[in-house]
Coordinates of C-alpha atoms in Angstrom, one line a residue:
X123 CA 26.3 -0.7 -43.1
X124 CA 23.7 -1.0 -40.9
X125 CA 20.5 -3.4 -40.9
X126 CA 18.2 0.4 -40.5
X127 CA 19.8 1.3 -43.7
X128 CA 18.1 -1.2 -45.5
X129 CA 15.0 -1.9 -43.8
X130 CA 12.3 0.8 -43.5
X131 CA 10.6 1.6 -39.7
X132 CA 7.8 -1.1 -40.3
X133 CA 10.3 -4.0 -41.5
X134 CA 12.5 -3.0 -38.9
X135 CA 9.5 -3.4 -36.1
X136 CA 8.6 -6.5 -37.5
X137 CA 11.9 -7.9 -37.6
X138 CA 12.1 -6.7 -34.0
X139 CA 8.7 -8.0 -32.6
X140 CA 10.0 -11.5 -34.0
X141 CA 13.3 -11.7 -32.4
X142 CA 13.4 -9.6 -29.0
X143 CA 12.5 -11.9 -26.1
X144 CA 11.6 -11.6 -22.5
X145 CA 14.8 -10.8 -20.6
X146 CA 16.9 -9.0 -23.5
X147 CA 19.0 -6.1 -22.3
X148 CA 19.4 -2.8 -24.8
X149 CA 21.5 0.1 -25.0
X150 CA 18.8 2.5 -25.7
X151 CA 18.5 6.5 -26.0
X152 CA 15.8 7.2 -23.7
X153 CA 13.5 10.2 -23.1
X154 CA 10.7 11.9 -21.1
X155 CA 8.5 9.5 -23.7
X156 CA 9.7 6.4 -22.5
X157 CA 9.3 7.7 -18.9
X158 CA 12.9 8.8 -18.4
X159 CA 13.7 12.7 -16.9
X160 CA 17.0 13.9 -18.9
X161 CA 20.0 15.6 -17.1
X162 CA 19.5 18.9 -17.0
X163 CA 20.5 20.8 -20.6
X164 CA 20.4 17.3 -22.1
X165 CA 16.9 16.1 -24.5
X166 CA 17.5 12.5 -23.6
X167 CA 19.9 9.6 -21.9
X168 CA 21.5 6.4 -22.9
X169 CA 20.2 3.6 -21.2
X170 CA 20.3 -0.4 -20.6
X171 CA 16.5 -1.5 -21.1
X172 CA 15.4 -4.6 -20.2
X173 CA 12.5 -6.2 -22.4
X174 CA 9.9 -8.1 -19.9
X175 CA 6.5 -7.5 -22.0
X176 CA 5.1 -6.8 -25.0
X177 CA 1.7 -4.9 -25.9
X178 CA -1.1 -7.2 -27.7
X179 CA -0.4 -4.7 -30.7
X180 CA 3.1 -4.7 -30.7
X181 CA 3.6 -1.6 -30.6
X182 CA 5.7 -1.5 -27.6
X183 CA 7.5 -3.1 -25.0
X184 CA 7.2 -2.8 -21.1
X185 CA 10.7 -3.1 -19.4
X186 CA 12.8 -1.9 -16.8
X187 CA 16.5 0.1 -16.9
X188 CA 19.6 -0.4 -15.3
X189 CA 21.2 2.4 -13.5
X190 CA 24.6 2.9 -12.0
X191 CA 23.8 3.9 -8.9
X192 CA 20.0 4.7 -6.9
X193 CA 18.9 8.2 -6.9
X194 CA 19.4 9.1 -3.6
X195 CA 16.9 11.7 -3.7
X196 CA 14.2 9.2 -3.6
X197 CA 12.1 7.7 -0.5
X198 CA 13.7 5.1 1.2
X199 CA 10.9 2.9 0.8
X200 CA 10.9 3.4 -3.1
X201 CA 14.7 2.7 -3.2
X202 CA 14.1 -0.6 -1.8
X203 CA 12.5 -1.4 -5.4
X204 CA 15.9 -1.5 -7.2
X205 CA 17.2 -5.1 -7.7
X206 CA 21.2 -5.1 -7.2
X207 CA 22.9 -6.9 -10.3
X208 CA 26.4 -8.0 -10.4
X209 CA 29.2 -6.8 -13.3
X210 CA 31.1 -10.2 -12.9
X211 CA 27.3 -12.3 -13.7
X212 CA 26.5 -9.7 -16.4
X213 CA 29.7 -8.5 -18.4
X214 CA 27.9 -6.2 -20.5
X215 CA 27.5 -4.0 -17.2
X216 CA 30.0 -1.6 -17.1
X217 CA 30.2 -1.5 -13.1
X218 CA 28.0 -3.6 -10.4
X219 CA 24.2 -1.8 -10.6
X220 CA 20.5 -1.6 -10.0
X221 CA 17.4 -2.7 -12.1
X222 CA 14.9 0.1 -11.2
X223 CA 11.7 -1.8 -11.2
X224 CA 9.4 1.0 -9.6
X225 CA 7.6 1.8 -12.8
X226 CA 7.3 0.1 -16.3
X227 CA 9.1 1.8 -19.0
X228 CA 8.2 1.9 -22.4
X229 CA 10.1 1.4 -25.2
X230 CA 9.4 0.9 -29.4
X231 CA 10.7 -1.7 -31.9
X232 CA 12.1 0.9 -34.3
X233 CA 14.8 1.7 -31.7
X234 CA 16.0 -1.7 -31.0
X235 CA 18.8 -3.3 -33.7
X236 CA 21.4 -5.7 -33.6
X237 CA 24.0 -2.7 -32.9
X238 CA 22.3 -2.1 -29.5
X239 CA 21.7 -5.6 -28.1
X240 CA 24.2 -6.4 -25.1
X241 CA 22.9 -9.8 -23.9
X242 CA 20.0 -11.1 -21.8
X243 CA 19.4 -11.4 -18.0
X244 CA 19.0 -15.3 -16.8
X245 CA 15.5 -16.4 -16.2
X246 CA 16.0 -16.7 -12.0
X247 CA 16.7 -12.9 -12.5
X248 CA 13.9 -12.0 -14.6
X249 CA 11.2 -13.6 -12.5
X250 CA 12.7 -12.2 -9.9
X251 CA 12.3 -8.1 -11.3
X252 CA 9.1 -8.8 -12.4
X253 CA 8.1 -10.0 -9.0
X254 CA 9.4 -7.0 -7.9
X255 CA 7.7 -5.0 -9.8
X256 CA 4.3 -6.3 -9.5
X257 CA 4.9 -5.1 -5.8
X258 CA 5.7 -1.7 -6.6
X259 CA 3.3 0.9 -5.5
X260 CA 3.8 3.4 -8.3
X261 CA 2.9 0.4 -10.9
X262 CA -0.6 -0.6 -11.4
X263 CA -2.3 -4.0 -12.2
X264 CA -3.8 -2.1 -15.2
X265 CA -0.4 -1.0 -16.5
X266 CA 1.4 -4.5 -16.3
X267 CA -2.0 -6.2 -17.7
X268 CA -1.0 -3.9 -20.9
X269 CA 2.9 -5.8 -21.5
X270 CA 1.3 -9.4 -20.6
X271 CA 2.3 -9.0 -16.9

C-alpha cells in the first residue's frame, strides 16, 4: 500500500509542503507542464528533480533536473550552465551527470511521495546550482523571486 492510497491530493500536498526541503532529489514524471519537451511519440519523461524553492502559496516548487548527458544540440554557451555531478558522491545517480540549471522547472506536491524520494544533494552543491542559475540568461530575477530565490 501506498501513502496516495490513503491520503487524498490536498493531505498529500500538505504532507509534502511539510517534509520536502531545499536540496531533495525526486524521481519525477515530467511533462511539457513542468517545462520538459518529451521524446518524440512519448506524453512525458521520468526525471530526477531537484527541490531548491517553494512558491509563497505552496503550490509549487522551483527546481532543477538531472540529465545523463547535455543536449548537444544546444549553444555552447548555454551548455556551460549544466553543473557536472559525480555517481560515486551521489549513489542514487545511475551514471556520472549534469544538473541543467538554465531554467527553473516546476513541479507540484501531489507528485512527490515517499516511493519517489532518492536522497538530497549536500549543501556546498546546492548553493553552488543556485548560484548557477541566478546567472543563467534564460532565467529571470522575476521568476526565481517567485520560488524564494
Amino acid at each position: 500500500m501506498k501513502i496516495s492510497d490513503v491520503l487524498n491530493g490536498d493531505e498529500l500536498s500538505r504532507l509534502a509542503a511539510r517534509t520536502v526541503k531545499v536540496g531533495d532529489v525526486y524521481k519525477m514524471t515530467m511533462t511539457e507542464v513542468n517545462g520538459i519537451k518529451p521524446k518524440a511519440g512519448d506524453s512525458s519523461r521520468d526525471k530526477y528533480f531537484v527541490v531548491l524553492g517553494f512558491d509563497a502559496e505552496g503550490v509549487a516548487y522551483g527546481g532543477v533536473i538531472i540529465n545523463s548527458q547535455i543536449n548537444k544540440n544546444l549553444p555552447g554557451h548555454i551548455k556551460m550552465y549544466h553543473m557536472p555531478v559525480k555517481q560515486s558522491k551521489y549513489p542514487f545517480l545511475r551514471y556520472d551527470s549534469f544538473v541543467d540549471c538554465i531554467q527553473l522547472k516546476r513541479a507540484y506536491p501531489h507528485k512527490f511521495n515517499e516511493w519517489s524520494y532518492l536522497g538530497e544533494m549536500d549543501a556546498y552543491d546546492v548553493e553552488l546550482i543556485i548560484g548557477t542559475i541566478k546567472e543563467s540568461p534564460r532565467e529571470s530575477a522575476e521568476h526565481l523571486a517567485q520560488y524564494g530565490l
